[in-house]
Coordinates of C-alpha atoms in Angstrom, one line a residue:
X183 CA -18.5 -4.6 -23.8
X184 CA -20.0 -3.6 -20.5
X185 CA -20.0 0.2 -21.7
X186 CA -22.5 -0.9 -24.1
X187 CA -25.3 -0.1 -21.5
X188 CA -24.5 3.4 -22.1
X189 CA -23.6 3.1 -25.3
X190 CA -26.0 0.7 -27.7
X191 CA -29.3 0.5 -28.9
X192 CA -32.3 2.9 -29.7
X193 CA -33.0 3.7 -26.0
X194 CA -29.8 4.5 -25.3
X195 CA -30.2 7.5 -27.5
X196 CA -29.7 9.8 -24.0
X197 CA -27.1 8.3 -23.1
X198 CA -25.0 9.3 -26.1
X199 CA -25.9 12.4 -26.3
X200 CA -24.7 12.7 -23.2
X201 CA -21.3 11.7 -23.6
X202 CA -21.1 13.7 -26.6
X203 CA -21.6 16.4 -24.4
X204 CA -18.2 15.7 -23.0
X205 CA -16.5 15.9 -26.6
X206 CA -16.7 11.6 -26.8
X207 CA -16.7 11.3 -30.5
X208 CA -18.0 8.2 -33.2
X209 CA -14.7 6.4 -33.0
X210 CA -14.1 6.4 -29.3
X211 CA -18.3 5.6 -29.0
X212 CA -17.2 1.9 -30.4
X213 CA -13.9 2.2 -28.4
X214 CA -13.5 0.5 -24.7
X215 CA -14.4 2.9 -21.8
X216 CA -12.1 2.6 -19.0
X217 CA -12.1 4.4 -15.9
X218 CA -8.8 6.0 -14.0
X219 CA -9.7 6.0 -10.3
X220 CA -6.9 9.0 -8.6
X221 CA -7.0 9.9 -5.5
X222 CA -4.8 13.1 -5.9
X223 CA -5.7 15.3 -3.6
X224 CA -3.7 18.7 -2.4
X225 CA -3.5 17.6 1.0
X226 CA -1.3 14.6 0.8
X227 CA 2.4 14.6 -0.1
X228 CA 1.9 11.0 -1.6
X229 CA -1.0 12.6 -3.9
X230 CA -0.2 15.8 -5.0
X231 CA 1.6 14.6 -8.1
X232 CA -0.9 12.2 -9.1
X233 CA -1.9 14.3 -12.0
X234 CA 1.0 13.8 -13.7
X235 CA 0.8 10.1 -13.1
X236 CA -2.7 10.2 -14.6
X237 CA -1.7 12.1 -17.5
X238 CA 0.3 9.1 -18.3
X239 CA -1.9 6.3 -17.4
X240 CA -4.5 8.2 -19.8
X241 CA -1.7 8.7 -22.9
X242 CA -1.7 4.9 -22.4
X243 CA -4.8 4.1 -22.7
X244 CA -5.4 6.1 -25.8
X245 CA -2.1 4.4 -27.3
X246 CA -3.8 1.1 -25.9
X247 CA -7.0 1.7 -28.5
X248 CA -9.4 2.8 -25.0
X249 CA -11.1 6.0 -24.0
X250 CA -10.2 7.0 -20.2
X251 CA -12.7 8.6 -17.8
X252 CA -10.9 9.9 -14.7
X253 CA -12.2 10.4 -11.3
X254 CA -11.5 11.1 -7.7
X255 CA -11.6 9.4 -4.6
X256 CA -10.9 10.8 -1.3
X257 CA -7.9 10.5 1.0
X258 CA -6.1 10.7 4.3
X259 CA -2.9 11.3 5.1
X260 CA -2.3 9.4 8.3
X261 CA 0.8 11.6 9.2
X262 CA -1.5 14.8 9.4
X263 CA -4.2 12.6 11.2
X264 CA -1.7 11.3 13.5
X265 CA -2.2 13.0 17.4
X266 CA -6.2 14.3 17.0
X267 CA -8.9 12.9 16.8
X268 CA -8.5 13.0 13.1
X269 CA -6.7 9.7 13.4
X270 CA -9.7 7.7 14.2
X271 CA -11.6 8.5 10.6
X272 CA -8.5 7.0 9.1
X273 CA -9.8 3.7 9.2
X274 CA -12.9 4.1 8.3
X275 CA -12.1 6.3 5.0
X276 CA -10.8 2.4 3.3
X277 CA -14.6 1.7 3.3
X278 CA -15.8 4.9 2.0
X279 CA -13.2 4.5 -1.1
X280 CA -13.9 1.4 -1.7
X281 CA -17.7 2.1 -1.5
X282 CA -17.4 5.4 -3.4
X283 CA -15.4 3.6 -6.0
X284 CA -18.4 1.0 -6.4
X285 CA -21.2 3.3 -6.8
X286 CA -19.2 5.3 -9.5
X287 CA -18.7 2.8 -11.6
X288 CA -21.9 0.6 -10.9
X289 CA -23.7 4.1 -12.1
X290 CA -21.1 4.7 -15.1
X291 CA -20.6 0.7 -16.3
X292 CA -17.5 1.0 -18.0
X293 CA -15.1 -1.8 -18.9
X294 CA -12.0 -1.9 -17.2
X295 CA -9.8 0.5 -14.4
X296 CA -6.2 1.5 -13.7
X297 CA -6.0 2.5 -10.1
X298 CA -3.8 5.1 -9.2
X299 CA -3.6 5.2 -5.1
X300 CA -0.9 6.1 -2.8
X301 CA -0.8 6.1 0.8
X302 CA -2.0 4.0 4.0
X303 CA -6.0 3.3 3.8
X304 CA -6.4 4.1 -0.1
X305 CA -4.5 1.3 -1.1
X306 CA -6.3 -1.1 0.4
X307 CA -9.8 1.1 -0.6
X308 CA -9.1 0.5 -4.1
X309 CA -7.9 -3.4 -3.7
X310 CA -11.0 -3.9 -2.1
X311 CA -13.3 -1.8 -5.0
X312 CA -11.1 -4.1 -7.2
X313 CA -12.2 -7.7 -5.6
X314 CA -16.1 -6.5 -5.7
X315 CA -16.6 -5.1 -8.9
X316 CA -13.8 -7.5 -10.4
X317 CA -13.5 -6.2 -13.8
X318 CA -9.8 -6.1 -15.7
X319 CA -7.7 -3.6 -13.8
X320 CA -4.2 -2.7 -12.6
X321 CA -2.9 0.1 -10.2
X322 CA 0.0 2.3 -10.3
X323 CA 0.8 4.1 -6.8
X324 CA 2.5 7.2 -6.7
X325 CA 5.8 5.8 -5.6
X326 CA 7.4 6.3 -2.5
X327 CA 9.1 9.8 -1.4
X328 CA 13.3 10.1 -1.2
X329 CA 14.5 9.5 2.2
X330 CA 15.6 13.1 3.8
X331 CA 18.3 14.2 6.5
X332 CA 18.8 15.5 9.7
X333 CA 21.3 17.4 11.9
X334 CA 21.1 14.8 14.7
X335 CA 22.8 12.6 12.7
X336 CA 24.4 11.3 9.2
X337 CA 22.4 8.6 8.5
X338 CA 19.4 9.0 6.2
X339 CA 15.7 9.3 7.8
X340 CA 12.4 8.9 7.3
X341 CA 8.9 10.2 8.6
X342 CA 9.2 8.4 12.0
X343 CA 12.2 10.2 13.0
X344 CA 10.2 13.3 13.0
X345 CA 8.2 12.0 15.2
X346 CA 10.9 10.7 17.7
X347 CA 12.8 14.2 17.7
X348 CA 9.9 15.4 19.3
X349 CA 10.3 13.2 22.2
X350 CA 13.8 14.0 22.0
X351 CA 13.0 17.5 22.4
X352 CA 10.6 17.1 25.1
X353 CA 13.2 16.0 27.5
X354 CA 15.8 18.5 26.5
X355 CA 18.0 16.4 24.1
X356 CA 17.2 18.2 20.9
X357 CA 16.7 22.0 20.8
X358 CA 13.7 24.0 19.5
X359 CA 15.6 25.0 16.4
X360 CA 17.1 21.3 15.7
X361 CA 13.8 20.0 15.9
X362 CA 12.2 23.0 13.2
X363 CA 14.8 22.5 11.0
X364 CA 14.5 18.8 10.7
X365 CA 11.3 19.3 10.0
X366 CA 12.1 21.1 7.0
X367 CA 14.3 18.0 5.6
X368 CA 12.9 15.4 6.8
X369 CA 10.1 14.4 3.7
X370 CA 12.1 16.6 0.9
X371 CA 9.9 15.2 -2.1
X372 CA 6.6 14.3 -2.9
X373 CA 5.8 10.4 -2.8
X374 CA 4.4 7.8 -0.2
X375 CA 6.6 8.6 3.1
X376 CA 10.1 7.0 3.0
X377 CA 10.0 4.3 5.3
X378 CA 8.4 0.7 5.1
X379 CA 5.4 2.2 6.6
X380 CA 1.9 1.0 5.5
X381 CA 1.8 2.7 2.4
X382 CA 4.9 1.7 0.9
X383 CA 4.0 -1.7 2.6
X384 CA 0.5 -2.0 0.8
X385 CA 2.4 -0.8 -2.5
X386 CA 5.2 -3.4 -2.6
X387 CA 2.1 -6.4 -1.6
X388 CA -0.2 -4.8 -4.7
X389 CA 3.0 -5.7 -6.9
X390 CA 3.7 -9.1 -5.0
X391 CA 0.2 -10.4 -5.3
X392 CA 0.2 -9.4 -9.2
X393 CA -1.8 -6.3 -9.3
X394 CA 0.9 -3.7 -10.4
X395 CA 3.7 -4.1 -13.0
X396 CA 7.2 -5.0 -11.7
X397 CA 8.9 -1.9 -10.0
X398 CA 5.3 -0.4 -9.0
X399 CA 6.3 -0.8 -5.2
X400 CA 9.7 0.8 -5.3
X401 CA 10.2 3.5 -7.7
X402 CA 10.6 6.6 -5.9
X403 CA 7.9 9.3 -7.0
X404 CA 10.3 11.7 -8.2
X405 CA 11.6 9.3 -11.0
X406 CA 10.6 9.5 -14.6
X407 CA 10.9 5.7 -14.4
X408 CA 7.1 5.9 -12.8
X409 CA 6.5 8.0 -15.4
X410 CA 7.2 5.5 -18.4
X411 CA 5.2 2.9 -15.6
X412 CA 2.4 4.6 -15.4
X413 CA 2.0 5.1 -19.2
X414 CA 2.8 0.8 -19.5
X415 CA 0.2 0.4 -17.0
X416 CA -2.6 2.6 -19.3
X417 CA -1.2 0.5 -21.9
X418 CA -1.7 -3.3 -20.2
X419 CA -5.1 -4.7 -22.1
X420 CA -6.5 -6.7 -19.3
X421 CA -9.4 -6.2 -21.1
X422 CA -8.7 -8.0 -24.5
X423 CA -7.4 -10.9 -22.2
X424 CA -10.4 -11.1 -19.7
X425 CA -7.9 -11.0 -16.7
X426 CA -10.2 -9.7 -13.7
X427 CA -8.9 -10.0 -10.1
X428 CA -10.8 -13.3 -9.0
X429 CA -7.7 -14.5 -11.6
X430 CA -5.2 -12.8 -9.7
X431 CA -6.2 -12.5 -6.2
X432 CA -6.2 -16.2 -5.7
X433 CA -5.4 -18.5 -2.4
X434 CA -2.0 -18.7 -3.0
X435 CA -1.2 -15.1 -4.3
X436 CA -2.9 -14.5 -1.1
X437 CA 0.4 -16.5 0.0
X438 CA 2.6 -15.6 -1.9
X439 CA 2.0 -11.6 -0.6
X440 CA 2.2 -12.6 3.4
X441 CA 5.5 -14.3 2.5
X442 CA 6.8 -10.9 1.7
X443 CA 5.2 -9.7 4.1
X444 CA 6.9 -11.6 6.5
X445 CA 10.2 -11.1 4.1
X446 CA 10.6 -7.1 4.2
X447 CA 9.4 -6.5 7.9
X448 CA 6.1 -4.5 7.1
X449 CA 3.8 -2.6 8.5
X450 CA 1.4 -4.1 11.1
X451 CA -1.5 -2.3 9.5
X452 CA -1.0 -4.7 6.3
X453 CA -2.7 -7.5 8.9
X454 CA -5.4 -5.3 8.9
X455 CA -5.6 -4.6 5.1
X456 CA -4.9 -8.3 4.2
X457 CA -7.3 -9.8 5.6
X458 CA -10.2 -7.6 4.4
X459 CA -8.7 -8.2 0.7
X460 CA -8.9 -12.0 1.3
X461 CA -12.1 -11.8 2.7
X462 CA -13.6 -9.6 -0.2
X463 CA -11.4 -11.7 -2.6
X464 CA -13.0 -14.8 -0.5
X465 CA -10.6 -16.1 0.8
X466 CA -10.7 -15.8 4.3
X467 CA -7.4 -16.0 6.8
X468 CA -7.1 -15.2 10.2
X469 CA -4.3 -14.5 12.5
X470 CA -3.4 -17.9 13.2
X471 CA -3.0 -18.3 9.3
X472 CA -0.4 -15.0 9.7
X473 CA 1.7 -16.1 12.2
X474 CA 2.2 -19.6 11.0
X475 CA 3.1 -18.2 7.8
X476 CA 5.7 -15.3 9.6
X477 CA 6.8 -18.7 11.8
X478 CA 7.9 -20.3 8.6
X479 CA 9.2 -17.2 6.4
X480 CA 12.6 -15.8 6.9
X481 CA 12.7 -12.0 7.4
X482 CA 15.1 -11.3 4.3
X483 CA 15.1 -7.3 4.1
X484 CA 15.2 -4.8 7.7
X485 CA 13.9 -1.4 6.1
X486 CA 14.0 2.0 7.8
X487 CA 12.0 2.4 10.3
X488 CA 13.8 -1.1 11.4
X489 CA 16.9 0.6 10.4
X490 CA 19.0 3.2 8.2
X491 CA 18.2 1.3 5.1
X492 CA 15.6 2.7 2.6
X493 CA 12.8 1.3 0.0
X494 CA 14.6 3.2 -2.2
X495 CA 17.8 1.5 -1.7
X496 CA 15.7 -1.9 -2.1
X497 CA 14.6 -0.7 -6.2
X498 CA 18.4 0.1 -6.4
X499 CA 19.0 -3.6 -5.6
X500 CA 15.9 -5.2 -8.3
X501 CA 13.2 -3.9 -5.8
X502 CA 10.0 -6.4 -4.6
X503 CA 10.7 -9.2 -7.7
X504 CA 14.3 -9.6 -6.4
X505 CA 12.5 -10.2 -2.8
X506 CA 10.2 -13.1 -4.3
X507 CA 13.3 -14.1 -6.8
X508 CA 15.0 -15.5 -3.4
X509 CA 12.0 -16.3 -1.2
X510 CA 11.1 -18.6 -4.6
X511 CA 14.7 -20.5 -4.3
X512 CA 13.0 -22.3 -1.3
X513 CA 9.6 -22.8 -2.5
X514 CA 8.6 -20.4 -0.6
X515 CA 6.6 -18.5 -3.6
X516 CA 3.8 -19.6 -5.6
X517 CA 5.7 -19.4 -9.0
X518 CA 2.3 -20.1 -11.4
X519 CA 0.3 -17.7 -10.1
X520 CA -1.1 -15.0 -12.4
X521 CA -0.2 -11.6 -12.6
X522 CA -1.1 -8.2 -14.9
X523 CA 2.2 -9.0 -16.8
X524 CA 2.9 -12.9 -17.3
X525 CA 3.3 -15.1 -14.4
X526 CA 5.0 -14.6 -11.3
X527 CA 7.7 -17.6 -12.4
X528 CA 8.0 -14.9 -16.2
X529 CA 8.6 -11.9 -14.1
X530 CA 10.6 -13.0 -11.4
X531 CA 13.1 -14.7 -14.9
X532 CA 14.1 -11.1 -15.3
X533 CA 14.8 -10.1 -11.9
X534 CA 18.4 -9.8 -10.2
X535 CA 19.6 -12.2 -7.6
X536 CA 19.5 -10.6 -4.2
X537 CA 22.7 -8.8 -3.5
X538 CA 23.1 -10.4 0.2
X539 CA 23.4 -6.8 2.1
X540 CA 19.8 -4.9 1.5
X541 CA 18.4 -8.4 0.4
X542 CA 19.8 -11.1 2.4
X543 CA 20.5 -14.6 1.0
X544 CA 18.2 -17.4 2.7
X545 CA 21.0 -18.9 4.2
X546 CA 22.1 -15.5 6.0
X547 CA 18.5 -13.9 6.9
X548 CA 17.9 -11.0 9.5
X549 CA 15.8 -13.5 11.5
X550 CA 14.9 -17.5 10.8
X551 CA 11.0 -16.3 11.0
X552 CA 9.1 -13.4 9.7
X553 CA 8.8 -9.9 10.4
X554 CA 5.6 -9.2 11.8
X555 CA 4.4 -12.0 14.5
X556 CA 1.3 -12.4 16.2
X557 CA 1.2 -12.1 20.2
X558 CA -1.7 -13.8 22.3
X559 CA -2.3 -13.6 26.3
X560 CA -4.0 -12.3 29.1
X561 CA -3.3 -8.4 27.4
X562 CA -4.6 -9.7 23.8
X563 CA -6.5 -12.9 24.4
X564 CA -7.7 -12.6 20.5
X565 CA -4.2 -12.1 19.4
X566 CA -2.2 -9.3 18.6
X567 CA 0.1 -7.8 16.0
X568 CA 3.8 -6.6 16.3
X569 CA 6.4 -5.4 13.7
X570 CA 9.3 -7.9 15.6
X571 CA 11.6 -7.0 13.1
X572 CA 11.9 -3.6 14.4
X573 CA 11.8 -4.1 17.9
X574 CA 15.1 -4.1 19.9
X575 CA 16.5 -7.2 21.1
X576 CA 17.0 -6.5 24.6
X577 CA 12.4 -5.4 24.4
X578 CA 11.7 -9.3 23.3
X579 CA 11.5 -9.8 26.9
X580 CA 10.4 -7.5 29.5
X581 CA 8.9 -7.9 33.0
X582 CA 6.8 -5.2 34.6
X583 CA 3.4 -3.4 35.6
X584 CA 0.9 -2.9 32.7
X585 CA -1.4 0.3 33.1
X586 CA -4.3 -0.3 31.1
X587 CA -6.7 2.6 29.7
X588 CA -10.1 2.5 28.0
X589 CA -8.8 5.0 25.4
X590 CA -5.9 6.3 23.8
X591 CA -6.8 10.1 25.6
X592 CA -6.9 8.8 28.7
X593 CA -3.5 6.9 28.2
X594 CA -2.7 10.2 26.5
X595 CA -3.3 11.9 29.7
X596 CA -1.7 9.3 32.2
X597 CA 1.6 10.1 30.6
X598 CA 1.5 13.8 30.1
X599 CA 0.5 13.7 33.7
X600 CA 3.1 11.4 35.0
X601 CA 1.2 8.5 35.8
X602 CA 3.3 6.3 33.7
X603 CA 6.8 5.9 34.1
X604 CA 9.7 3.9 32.6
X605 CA 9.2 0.5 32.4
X606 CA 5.6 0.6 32.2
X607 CA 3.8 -0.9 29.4
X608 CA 1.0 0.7 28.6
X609 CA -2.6 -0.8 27.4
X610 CA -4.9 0.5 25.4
X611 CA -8.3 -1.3 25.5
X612 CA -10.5 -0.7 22.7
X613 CA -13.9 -2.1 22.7
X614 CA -15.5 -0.1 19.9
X615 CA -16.9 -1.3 16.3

């Protein structure tokens, strides 16, 4: 075992005692040692109940015949970020976890890890910790947060709502008290924020690419369903079976995850996470690899920001294996590819057919290609990135001045200060690292 550094042999004599020191005992000394990485935190709704999901992962783990060693990572919650300068550390914070990750357990050599992220940059943080040290592992997100309600309107909402009542109130269409009150309703639980924003995204492409157990991407938080997950995850011995993520995270898993993707319309960020997991993973794609991709992937599933339907009325239909279940009816999947639990052609066999409304047949899709597409031009001669399955019909087209800006304060400013008007499109150059 690779614990044996730390735990065999004469010299190693400080080691041990050193572990007794934490209460380790003979039995668990010959036992596997396997870290739970959790980036709970008190800041983020997404993390605050992460403790309980590590309670579980750790009862597994014991039940599996290891010894858990749990520690933190840091965490942003891009909603807080969002509007101050806090926003541009966002980014960044994916590297630190994923280089925090590596020196903790390059310095403590232990034998496997279950993952426990939740939200936009730390998913991606720990994929990409997973692809380096590539040692067995699995994640378990925290599970995304119930949709909440408004009193503009009757329809479910989610996160970016919130944010458009404030432009709603800015021009006099939604009072001072409206807007307060949504804001009280509009995240009621704890969990990854409602909508098929990037971390619900990320979630449901850990499960699609094989990394998580079936369900891991759309269980809301507040179910005791990711409970029972989160101890089966603990309990998965990737270890006994020397599955590591160079086995998982292959080419065509790779594939298989921008088909869905493309499938369930999500976020643009996932371009940016994507391709640093291929890379790390090595298996490099570009944008060009993307697009053709979206051009040949139906977009099967239009999720809320896109519209009034919810992730979590996608696990009440058979969730992200239902997704790849009908994308695999055209060949569309990569059925052999290996997951934490079987292959993907043994766990989509379990999975419902899609019901046609939330998940649309093939033959009836939301749009012939995928949901995100890649733009190029004089504005983005290296290409761009667009969630097209959100956009309006009548925006696919548009004709007018664009007023560009060197950064997003001086755009910022331009608008506050009237300098941009309707029908403007607005440009934000960024020439940065």
């Amino acid at each position: 075992m690779r614990s044996d550094l730390i735990k065999e042999g004469p010299s190693r004599a400080p080691h041990r005692s050193l572990l007794r020191a934490l209460g380790i005992d003979e039995l668990e000394m010959k036992r596997p040692f396997v870290a739970v990485v959790n980036s709970k935190s008190d800041y983020i709704p997404g993390h605050m109940h992460l403790d309980k999901i590590a309670e579980q992962v750790k009862a597994g783990i014991r039940n599996a015949g290891g010894v858990p060693f749990e520690f933190n990572t840091i965490g942003v919650c891009d909603g807080i970020a969002m509007n101050h300068k806090g926003m541009k550390y966002s980014l960044c914070s994916r590297e630190l976890i994923a280089d925090s990750i590596e020196v903790m357990l390059t310095a403590h050599p232990l034998d496997a890890i279950v993952f426990i992220p939740n939200c936009d940059k730390i998913v991606p943080g720990m994929l990409l910790a997973a692809c380096r040290l590539n040692l067995p592992c699995i994640f378990i997100n925290g599970g995304p947060m119930l949709p909440g309600k408004s009193t503009a309107t009757t329809n479910p909402i989610g996160l970016s709502e919130q944010f458009e009542y404030v432009g709603a109130n800015a021009v006099g269409k939604m009072s001072d008290e409206d807007l307060e009150n949504t804001a009280f309703t509009a995240c009621p639980t704890c969990g990854s924020c409602s909508g098929m924003y990037t971390a619900n995204s990320m979630n449901c492409l850990t499960e699609s690419i094989g990394m998580s157990l079936p369900g891991s991407g759309t269980i809301p938080a507040v179910y005791s369903a990711r409970l029972r997950l989160a101890k089966m995850a603990g309990e998965r011995d990737l270890l006994k079976e020397d599955i590591k993520p160079s086995d998982i995270i292959t080419e065509k898993s790779i594939e298989n995850a921008m088909r869905c993707d493309m499938a369930i319309g999500c976020s643009t960020n996932t371009i940016l996470h994507l391709t640093a997991i291929a890379h790390a993973a090595g298996h490099d794609i570009n944008l060009d690899d993307l697009n053709e991709m979206g051009n040949k992937t139906p977009q099967i599933c239009k999720l809320n920001p896109a519209s009034s339907v919810f992730i979590t009325d996608l696990n009440n239909v058979g969730g992200m294996q239902a997704v790849i279940k009908e994308l695999s009816t055209a060949g569309l999947i990569h059925t052999d590819c290996l997951t934490v639990s079987g292959t993907v052609a043994d766990r989509i066999a379990k999975a419902p057919d899609a019901d046609g409304e939330v998940i649309r047949k093939l033959d009836n899709p939301f749009s012939k290609d995928g949901g995100i597409a890649v733009l190029k031009g004089n504005l983005a001669e290296e290409g761009a990135v667009v969630k097209k399955g959100a956009v309006a019909p009548e925006m696919m087209q548009h004709k007018g001045p664009a007023k560009c800006y060197n950064s997003e304060e001086e755009a910022i400013a331009a608008i506050n200060g009237g300098k941009v008007v309707a029908g403007d499109v607005v440009v934000i150059r960024y020439e940065g690292p």
